[in-house]
């Protein structure tokens, strides 16, 4: 059932890293559910182009690097100028593992600066945005936080580096912490953990490596951004009101827990 039918008016959702891939698919799924959606991305051309293909009255494109210290305040201000504040936060923005000579950099190869940059975008931004938007969720006694983690945060993988794995594991812990602290305020916090999904980030590993990965997946193929987005939209829904601190694995069965 659409969000408008249940709630009486649309909720406001913010999706980071929304110009393409899982982020854009999540925005589309939330729009389909009846929400208004702010698409945030640092790629100005891509996020504007994505927004033009969506229902204009319920879409807002915001050019923003979530790693910047004032990102949360700017996003909040941009949304409030048009709609009520954010009550659905999808922390999807992320950068891939640093690479050396076409492969993921190992622990001893990666620099501390690369480690810090990874954590700032993939993990710390989610913390900072949650701190910005949770107070309004508390006021409304309703909120949804969905972190896009990864198979790399659930188990050892052979294509993800240590900084990426650490950042995605951190998102799981962040969601559990929010779920425990703010559950009585009507706020849920959950994660989706995509496995091998057909995105630009996956393409970095090359056709041969991706074919090898697909052979080891019980379903025998890559997932689609839309399949991940369906899980995100569910966790953001009214129906998921009793689901919190949970992880939905969207990985074709390559990791089962």
PDB file of C-alpha atoms in Angstrom:
ATOM      1  CA  UNK A   1       0.000   0.000   0.000  1.00  0.00           C
ATOM      2  CA  UNK A   2       1.331   3.436  -0.862  1.00  0.00           C
ATOM      3  CA  UNK A   3       2.737   5.635   1.871  1.00  0.00           C
ATOM      4  CA  UNK A   4       0.189   8.373   1.116  1.00  0.00           C
ATOM      5  CA  UNK A   5      -2.713   5.983   1.683  1.00  0.00           C
ATOM      6  CA  UNK A   6      -1.397   4.914   5.065  1.00  0.00           C
ATOM      7  CA  UNK A   7       0.079   8.097   6.470  1.00  0.00           C
ATOM      8  CA  UNK A   8      -2.327  10.641   4.979  1.00  0.00           C
ATOM      9  CA  UNK A   9       0.483  12.618   3.345  1.00  0.00           C
ATOM     10  CA  UNK A  10       3.850  11.748   1.794  1.00  0.00           C
ATOM     11  CA  UNK A  11       6.901  11.227   3.970  1.00  0.00           C
ATOM     12  CA  UNK A  12      10.148  12.974   3.063  1.00  0.00           C
ATOM     13  CA  UNK A  13      13.027  10.650   2.187  1.00  0.00           C
ATOM     14  CA  UNK A  14      16.678  11.499   1.619  1.00  0.00           C
ATOM     15  CA  UNK A  15      18.890   9.111  -0.329  1.00  0.00           C
ATOM     16  CA  UNK A  16      22.618   9.770  -0.484  1.00  0.00           C
ATOM     17  CA  UNK A  17      24.712   8.620  -3.425  1.00  0.00           C
ATOM     18  CA  UNK A  18      21.492   8.792  -5.425  1.00  0.00           C
ATOM     19  CA  UNK A  19      22.736   9.674  -8.906  1.00  0.00           C
ATOM     20  CA  UNK A  20      23.071   6.082 -10.088  1.00  0.00           C
ATOM     21  CA  UNK A  21      23.058   2.419  -9.109  1.00  0.00           C
ATOM     22  CA  UNK A  22      21.497   1.322  -5.833  1.00  0.00           C
ATOM     23  CA  UNK A  23      20.907   4.902  -4.687  1.00  0.00           C
ATOM     24  CA  UNK A  24      18.915   5.861  -7.766  1.00  0.00           C
ATOM     25  CA  UNK A  25      16.970   2.600  -7.676  1.00  0.00           C
ATOM     26  CA  UNK A  26      16.158   3.236  -4.005  1.00  0.00           C
ATOM     27  CA  UNK A  27      14.897   6.714  -4.834  1.00  0.00           C
ATOM     28  CA  UNK A  28      12.673   5.276  -7.550  1.00  0.00           C
ATOM     29  CA  UNK A  29      11.293   2.621  -5.203  1.00  0.00           C
ATOM     30  CA  UNK A  30      10.519   5.215  -2.519  1.00  0.00           C
ATOM     31  CA  UNK A  31       8.769   7.385  -5.088  1.00  0.00           C
ATOM     32  CA  UNK A  32       6.727   4.378  -6.132  1.00  0.00           C
ATOM     33  CA  UNK A  33       5.730   3.973  -2.484  1.00  0.00           C
ATOM     34  CA  UNK A  34       4.350   7.516  -2.515  1.00  0.00           C
ATOM     35  CA  UNK A  35       7.134   9.414  -0.770  1.00  0.00           C
ATOM     36  CA  UNK A  36       8.858  12.657  -1.687  1.00  0.00           C
ATOM     37  CA  UNK A  37      12.545  12.008  -2.303  1.00  0.00           C
ATOM     38  CA  UNK A  38      15.617  14.216  -2.109  1.00  0.00           C
ATOM     39  CA  UNK A  39      18.457  12.797  -4.188  1.00  0.00           C
ATOM     40  CA  UNK A  40      21.858  13.832  -2.838  1.00  0.00           C
ATOM     41  CA  UNK A  41      25.092  13.248  -4.707  1.00  0.00           C
ATOM     42  CA  UNK A  42      28.372  15.042  -5.280  1.00  0.00           C
ATOM     43  CA  UNK A  43      28.156  14.401  -9.044  1.00  0.00           C
ATOM     44  CA  UNK A  44      26.153  17.464 -10.067  1.00  0.00           C
ATOM     45  CA  UNK A  45      25.505  16.506 -13.685  1.00  0.00           C
ATOM     46  CA  UNK A  46      24.504  12.939 -12.873  1.00  0.00           C
ATOM     47  CA  UNK A  47      22.129  13.744 -10.032  1.00  0.00           C
ATOM     48  CA  UNK A  48      20.426  16.503 -12.021  1.00  0.00           C
ATOM     49  CA  UNK A  49      20.036  14.171 -14.991  1.00  0.00           C
ATOM     50  CA  UNK A  50      18.607  11.443 -12.762  1.00  0.00           C
ATOM     51  CA  UNK A  51      16.107  13.843 -11.211  1.00  0.00           C
ATOM     52  CA  UNK A  52      14.814  15.010 -14.595  1.00  0.00           C
ATOM     53  CA  UNK A  53      13.581  11.481 -15.319  1.00  0.00           C
ATOM     54  CA  UNK A  54      11.503  11.321 -12.135  1.00  0.00           C
ATOM     55  CA  UNK A  55       8.210  12.950 -11.050  1.00  0.00           C
ATOM     56  CA  UNK A  56       9.218  16.603 -10.674  1.00  0.00           C
ATOM     57  CA  UNK A  57       6.720  17.515  -7.975  1.00  0.00           C
ATOM     58  CA  UNK A  58       8.121  14.855  -5.634  1.00  0.00           C
ATOM     59  CA  UNK A  59      11.838  14.998  -6.446  1.00  0.00           C
ATOM     60  CA  UNK A  60      14.609  17.311  -5.300  1.00  0.00           C
ATOM     61  CA  UNK A  61      18.183  17.039  -6.586  1.00  0.00           C
ATOM     62  CA  UNK A  62      20.838  18.274  -4.156  1.00  0.00           C
ATOM     63  CA  UNK A  63      24.511  18.522  -5.080  1.00  0.00           C
ATOM     64  CA  UNK A  64      26.390  17.634  -1.916  1.00  0.00           C
ATOM     65  CA  UNK A  65      29.532  15.776  -0.881  1.00  0.00           C
ATOM     66  CA  UNK A  66      28.431  14.004   2.302  1.00  0.00           C
ATOM     67  CA  UNK A  67      32.013  13.896   3.582  1.00  0.00           C
ATOM     68  CA  UNK A  68      32.095  17.668   4.121  1.00  0.00           C
ATOM     69  CA  UNK A  69      31.629  18.840   7.732  1.00  0.00           C
ATOM     70  CA  UNK A  70      28.539  20.955   6.983  1.00  0.00           C
ATOM     71  CA  UNK A  71      26.860  18.433   4.658  1.00  0.00           C
ATOM     72  CA  UNK A  72      24.098  17.501   7.077  1.00  0.00           C
ATOM     73  CA  UNK A  73      23.085  21.072   7.819  1.00  0.00           C
ATOM     74  CA  UNK A  74      23.047  21.954   4.115  1.00  0.00           C
ATOM     75  CA  UNK A  75      20.946  18.944   3.210  1.00  0.00           C
ATOM     76  CA  UNK A  76      18.500  19.661   6.016  1.00  0.00           C
ATOM     77  CA  UNK A  77      18.161  23.285   4.958  1.00  0.00           C
ATOM     78  CA  UNK A  78      17.657  22.393   1.287  1.00  0.00           C
ATOM     79  CA  UNK A  79      14.909  19.909   2.110  1.00  0.00           C
ATOM     80  CA  UNK A  80      13.109  22.208   4.571  1.00  0.00           C
ATOM     81  CA  UNK A  81      12.942  24.977   1.967  1.00  0.00           C
ATOM     82  CA  UNK A  82      10.553  22.789  -0.022  1.00  0.00           C
ATOM     83  CA  UNK A  83       9.067  20.060   2.190  1.00  0.00           C
ATOM     84  CA  UNK A  84       8.735  18.900   5.757  1.00  0.00           C
ATOM     85  CA  UNK A  85      12.020  17.536   7.179  1.00  0.00           C
ATOM     86  CA  UNK A  86      13.463  14.123   6.479  1.00  0.00           C
ATOM     87  CA  UNK A  87      11.864  11.174   8.249  1.00  0.00           C
ATOM     88  CA  UNK A  88      13.342   8.450   6.000  1.00  0.00           C
ATOM     89  CA  UNK A  89      17.133   8.490   5.742  1.00  0.00           C
ATOM     90  CA  UNK A  90      18.898   6.113   3.358  1.00  0.00           C
ATOM     91  CA  UNK A  91      22.654   6.201   3.921  1.00  0.00           C
ATOM     92  CA  UNK A  92      23.868   4.828   0.618  1.00  0.00           C
ATOM     93  CA  UNK A  93      26.808   7.052  -0.414  1.00  0.00           C
ATOM     94  CA  UNK A  94      30.063   5.164  -0.602  1.00  0.00           C
ATOM     95  CA  UNK A  95      33.420   4.952  -2.314  1.00  0.00           C
ATOM     96  CA  UNK A  96      35.232   1.749  -3.352  1.00  0.00           C
ATOM     97  CA  UNK A  97      38.382   0.266  -1.904  1.00  0.00           C
ATOM     98  CA  UNK A  98      41.651   1.934  -2.943  1.00  0.00           C
ATOM     99  CA  UNK A  99      43.392   0.056  -5.730  1.00  0.00           C
ATOM    100  CA  UNK A 100      46.927  -0.710  -6.806  1.00  0.00           C
ATOM    101  CA  UNK A 101      47.790  -1.917 -10.319  1.00  0.00           C
ATOM    102  CA  UNK A 102      44.186  -2.872 -11.069  1.00  0.00           C
ATOM    103  CA  UNK A 103      43.517  -4.737  -7.816  1.00  0.00           C
ATOM    104  CA  UNK A 104      42.347  -3.897  -4.316  1.00  0.00           C
ATOM    105  CA  UNK A 105      45.140  -2.508  -2.148  1.00  0.00           C
ATOM    106  CA  UNK A 106      46.206  -4.735   0.732  1.00  0.00           C
ATOM    107  CA  UNK A 107      46.467  -3.662   4.361  1.00  0.00           C
ATOM    108  CA  UNK A 108      50.139  -2.788   4.055  1.00  0.00           C
ATOM    109  CA  UNK A 109      49.690  -1.014   0.712  1.00  0.00           C
ATOM    110  CA  UNK A 110      46.795   1.223   1.696  1.00  0.00           C
ATOM    111  CA  UNK A 111      47.700   4.620   3.149  1.00  0.00           C
ATOM    112  CA  UNK A 112      46.276   6.043   6.346  1.00  0.00           C
ATOM    113  CA  UNK A 113      44.878   8.905   4.272  1.00  0.00           C
ATOM    114  CA  UNK A 114      42.947   6.418   2.119  1.00  0.00           C
ATOM    115  CA  UNK A 115      41.648   4.694   5.260  1.00  0.00           C
ATOM    116  CA  UNK A 116      40.430   8.000   6.678  1.00  0.00           C
ATOM    117  CA  UNK A 117      38.775   9.045   3.414  1.00  0.00           C
ATOM    118  CA  UNK A 118      36.936   5.732   3.201  1.00  0.00           C
ATOM    119  CA  UNK A 119      35.601   5.942   6.738  1.00  0.00           C
ATOM    120  CA  UNK A 120      34.593   9.577   6.310  1.00  0.00           C
ATOM    121  CA  UNK A 121      32.380   8.874   3.280  1.00  0.00           C
ATOM    122  CA  UNK A 122      31.149   5.356   3.982  1.00  0.00           C
ATOM    123  CA  UNK A 123      30.624   5.512   7.744  1.00  0.00           C
ATOM    124  CA  UNK A 124      31.098   8.887   9.426  1.00  0.00           C
ATOM    125  CA  UNK A 125      28.728  10.622   7.001  1.00  0.00           C
ATOM    126  CA  UNK A 126      25.973   8.194   7.999  1.00  0.00           C
ATOM    127  CA  UNK A 127      26.568   9.016  11.662  1.00  0.00           C
ATOM    128  CA  UNK A 128      26.528  12.766  11.044  1.00  0.00           C
ATOM    129  CA  UNK A 129      23.379  12.682   8.925  1.00  0.00           C
ATOM    130  CA  UNK A 130      21.623  10.503  11.479  1.00  0.00           C
ATOM    131  CA  UNK A 131      22.432  13.076  14.162  1.00  0.00           C
ATOM    132  CA  UNK A 132      20.943  15.807  11.990  1.00  0.00           C
ATOM    133  CA  UNK A 133      17.684  14.074  11.079  1.00  0.00           C
ATOM    134  CA  UNK A 134      16.843  11.920  14.106  1.00  0.00           C
ATOM    135  CA  UNK A 135      15.638  14.883  16.253  1.00  0.00           C
ATOM    136  CA  UNK A 136      12.781  15.570  13.804  1.00  0.00           C
ATOM    137  CA  UNK A 137      11.975  11.864  13.730  1.00  0.00           C
ATOM    138  CA  UNK A 138      11.747  12.012  17.519  1.00  0.00           C
ATOM    139  CA  UNK A 139       9.335  14.936  17.318  1.00  0.00           C
ATOM    140  CA  UNK A 140       7.131  13.021  14.893  1.00  0.00           C
ATOM    141  CA  UNK A 141       7.519   9.783  16.849  1.00  0.00           C
ATOM    142  CA  UNK A 142       8.240   8.082  13.529  1.00  0.00           C
ATOM    143  CA  UNK A 143      11.401   7.558  11.548  1.00  0.00           C
ATOM    144  CA  UNK A 144      13.339   5.166   9.373  1.00  0.00           C
ATOM    145  CA  UNK A 145      17.116   4.916   9.002  1.00  0.00           C
ATOM    146  CA  UNK A 146      18.377   2.453   6.399  1.00  0.00           C
ATOM    147  CA  UNK A 147      22.111   1.943   5.981  1.00  0.00           C
ATOM    148  CA  UNK A 148      23.421   0.324   2.818  1.00  0.00           C
ATOM    149  CA  UNK A 149      26.116  -1.995   4.125  1.00  0.00           C
ATOM    150  CA  UNK A 150      27.593  -4.837   2.096  1.00  0.00           C
ATOM    151  CA  UNK A 151      28.473  -8.501   2.009  1.00  0.00           C
ATOM    152  CA  UNK A 152      31.930  -7.096   2.799  1.00  0.00           C
ATOM    153  CA  UNK A 153      30.564  -5.968   6.159  1.00  0.00           C
ATOM    154  CA  UNK A 154      29.058  -9.378   6.906  1.00  0.00           C
ATOM    155  CA  UNK A 155      31.887 -11.727   5.944  1.00  0.00           C
ATOM    156  CA  UNK A 156      35.393 -11.901   4.539  1.00  0.00           C
ATOM    157  CA  UNK A 157      35.422 -11.186   0.826  1.00  0.00           C
ATOM    158  CA  UNK A 158      38.275 -11.499  -1.660  1.00  0.00           C
ATOM    159  CA  UNK A 159      37.649  -8.340  -3.646  1.00  0.00           C
ATOM    160  CA  UNK A 160      37.083  -5.759  -0.888  1.00  0.00           C
ATOM    161  CA  UNK A 161      39.881  -4.059   0.990  1.00  0.00           C
ATOM    162  CA  UNK A 162      40.256  -3.639   4.729  1.00  0.00           C
ATOM    163  CA  UNK A 163      38.999  -0.047   4.807  1.00  0.00           C
ATOM    164  CA  UNK A 164      35.861  -0.900   2.828  1.00  0.00           C
ATOM    165  CA  UNK A 165      35.134  -3.932   4.984  1.00  0.00           C
ATOM    166  CA  UNK A 166      35.632  -1.917   8.173  1.00  0.00           C
ATOM    167  CA  UNK A 167      33.370   0.898   6.981  1.00  0.00           C
ATOM    168  CA  UNK A 168      30.575  -1.463   5.965  1.00  0.00           C
ATOM    169  CA  UNK A 169      30.841  -3.394   9.234  1.00  0.00           C
ATOM    170  CA  UNK A 170      30.595  -0.072  11.057  1.00  0.00           C
ATOM    171  CA  UNK A 171      27.282   0.688   9.361  1.00  0.00           C
ATOM    172  CA  UNK A 172      25.831  -2.494  10.866  1.00  0.00           C
ATOM    173  CA  UNK A 173      26.902  -1.422  14.349  1.00  0.00           C
ATOM    174  CA  UNK A 174      25.617   2.122  13.797  1.00  0.00           C
ATOM    175  CA  UNK A 175      22.175   0.825  12.839  1.00  0.00           C
ATOM    176  CA  UNK A 176      22.014  -1.438  15.879  1.00  0.00           C
ATOM    177  CA  UNK A 177      23.007   1.445  18.120  1.00  0.00           C
ATOM    178  CA  UNK A 178      20.324   3.732  16.686  1.00  0.00           C
ATOM    179  CA  UNK A 179      17.745   0.941  16.914  1.00  0.00           C
ATOM    180  CA  UNK A 180      18.475   0.376  20.584  1.00  0.00           C
ATOM    181  CA  UNK A 181      18.614   4.026  21.596  1.00  0.00           C
ATOM    182  CA  UNK A 182      15.663   5.424  19.655  1.00  0.00           C
ATOM    183  CA  UNK A 183      13.220   2.543  19.333  1.00  0.00           C
ATOM    184  CA  UNK A 184      10.859   4.007  21.924  1.00  0.00           C
ATOM    185  CA  UNK A 185      10.719   7.160  19.816  1.00  0.00           C
ATOM    186  CA  UNK A 186       9.138   5.196  16.976  1.00  0.00           C
ATOM    187  CA  UNK A 187      12.386   5.141  14.995  1.00  0.00           C
ATOM    188  CA  UNK A 188      13.704   1.999  13.342  1.00  0.00           C
ATOM    189  CA  UNK A 189      17.225   1.511  12.007  1.00  0.00           C
ATOM    190  CA  UNK A 190      18.204  -1.359   9.742  1.00  0.00           C
ATOM    191  CA  UNK A 191      20.670  -2.359   7.049  1.00  0.00           C
ATOM    192  CA  UNK A 192      20.648  -3.991   3.675  1.00  0.00           C
ATOM    193  CA  UNK A 193      23.802  -5.887   2.778  1.00  0.00           C
ATOM    194  CA  UNK A 194      24.131  -6.262  -0.994  1.00  0.00           C
ATOM    195  CA  UNK A 195      26.452  -8.866  -2.438  1.00  0.00           C
ATOM    196  CA  UNK A 196      27.533  -8.870  -6.066  1.00  0.00           C
ATOM    197  CA  UNK A 197      25.251  -6.280  -7.678  1.00  0.00           C
ATOM    198  CA  UNK A 198      25.466  -5.059 -11.279  1.00  0.00           C
ATOM    199  CA  UNK A 199      26.718  -1.531 -10.602  1.00  0.00           C
ATOM    200  CA  UNK A 200      29.568   0.714 -11.711  1.00  0.00           C
ATOM    201  CA  UNK A 201      31.453  -0.177  -8.513  1.00  0.00           C
ATOM    202  CA  UNK A 202      31.249  -3.891  -9.307  1.00  0.00           C
ATOM    203  CA  UNK A 203      32.497  -3.201 -12.824  1.00  0.00           C
ATOM    204  CA  UNK A 204      35.809  -2.013 -11.372  1.00  0.00           C
ATOM    205  CA  UNK A 205      36.746  -5.644 -10.736  1.00  0.00           C
ATOM    206  CA  UNK A 206      36.631  -6.495 -14.432  1.00  0.00           C
ATOM    207  CA  UNK A 207      34.616  -8.908 -16.541  1.00  0.00           C
ATOM    208  CA  UNK A 208      36.735 -11.973 -15.788  1.00  0.00           C
ATOM    209  CA  UNK A 209      36.645 -11.502 -12.022  1.00  0.00           C
ATOM    210  CA  UNK A 210      32.920 -10.792 -12.025  1.00  0.00           C
ATOM    211  CA  UNK A 211      32.253 -13.941 -14.067  1.00  0.00           C
ATOM    212  CA  UNK A 212      34.246 -15.932 -11.511  1.00  0.00           C
ATOM    213  CA  UNK A 213      32.202 -14.428  -8.681  1.00  0.00           C
ATOM    214  CA  UNK A 214      28.911 -15.248 -10.419  1.00  0.00           C
ATOM    215  CA  UNK A 215      29.894 -18.929 -10.671  1.00  0.00           C
ATOM    216  CA  UNK A 216      30.024 -19.147  -6.872  1.00  0.00           C
ATOM    217  CA  UNK A 217      26.608 -17.553  -6.298  1.00  0.00           C
ATOM    218  CA  UNK A 218      23.778 -20.096  -5.794  1.00  0.00           C
ATOM    219  CA  UNK A 219      21.487 -18.034  -8.051  1.00  0.00           C
ATOM    220  CA  UNK A 220      24.258 -17.898 -10.658  1.00  0.00           C
ATOM    221  CA  UNK A 221      24.064 -14.212 -11.488  1.00  0.00           C
ATOM    222  CA  UNK A 222      24.603 -10.688 -10.285  1.00  0.00           C
ATOM    223  CA  UNK A 223      21.793  -8.941  -8.466  1.00  0.00           C
ATOM    224  CA  UNK A 224      20.179  -5.770  -9.739  1.00  0.00           C
ATOM    225  CA  UNK A 225      19.995  -2.375  -8.028  1.00  0.00           C
ATOM    226  CA  UNK A 226      16.210  -2.724  -8.124  1.00  0.00           C
ATOM    227  CA  UNK A 227      16.371  -5.916  -6.040  1.00  0.00           C
ATOM    228  CA  UNK A 228      18.353  -4.085  -3.367  1.00  0.00           C
ATOM    229  CA  UNK A 229      16.016  -1.097  -3.615  1.00  0.00           C
ATOM    230  CA  UNK A 230      13.008  -3.316  -2.909  1.00  0.00           C
ATOM    231  CA  UNK A 231      14.532  -4.285   0.427  1.00  0.00           C
ATOM    232  CA  UNK A 232      15.297  -0.649   1.222  1.00  0.00           C
ATOM    233  CA  UNK A 233      11.738   0.404   0.416  1.00  0.00           C
ATOM    234  CA  UNK A 234      10.364  -2.339   2.655  1.00  0.00           C
ATOM    235  CA  UNK A 235      12.518  -1.252   5.594  1.00  0.00           C
ATOM    236  CA  UNK A 236      11.292   2.331   5.054  1.00  0.00           C
ATOM    237  CA  UNK A 237       7.646   1.287   5.012  1.00  0.00           C
ATOM    238  CA  UNK A 238       4.882   1.303   7.594  1.00  0.00           C
ATOM    239  CA  UNK A 239       4.754  -2.495   7.343  1.00  0.00           C
ATOM    240  CA  UNK A 240       8.341  -2.738   8.645  1.00  0.00           C
ATOM    241  CA  UNK A 241       7.484  -0.950  11.880  1.00  0.00           C
ATOM    242  CA  UNK A 242       8.462  -3.977  14.008  1.00  0.00           C
ATOM    243  CA  UNK A 243      11.739  -4.610  12.187  1.00  0.00           C
ATOM    244  CA  UNK A 244      14.719  -2.854  13.730  1.00  0.00           C
ATOM    245  CA  UNK A 245      18.393  -3.574  14.262  1.00  0.00           C
ATOM    246  CA  UNK A 246      18.138  -6.111  11.437  1.00  0.00           C
ATOM    247  CA  UNK A 247      20.086  -6.862   8.277  1.00  0.00           C
ATOM    248  CA  UNK A 248      18.547  -7.998   4.998  1.00  0.00           C
ATOM    249  CA  UNK A 249      21.137  -9.859   2.916  1.00  0.00           C
ATOM    250  CA  UNK A 250      20.618  -9.352  -0.826  1.00  0.00           C
ATOM    251  CA  UNK A 251      23.366 -11.559  -2.198  1.00  0.00           C
ATOM    252  CA  UNK A 252      21.886 -14.437  -4.190  1.00  0.00           C
ATOM    253  CA  UNK A 253      22.795 -16.896  -1.439  1.00  0.00           C
ATOM    254  CA  UNK A 254      26.576 -16.484  -1.552  1.00  0.00           C
ATOM    255  CA  UNK A 255      26.504 -15.737   2.192  1.00  0.00           C
ATOM    256  CA  UNK A 256      23.860 -17.276   4.423  1.00  0.00           C
ATOM    257  CA  UNK A 257      23.441 -16.495   8.116  1.00  0.00           C
TER     258      UNK A 257
END
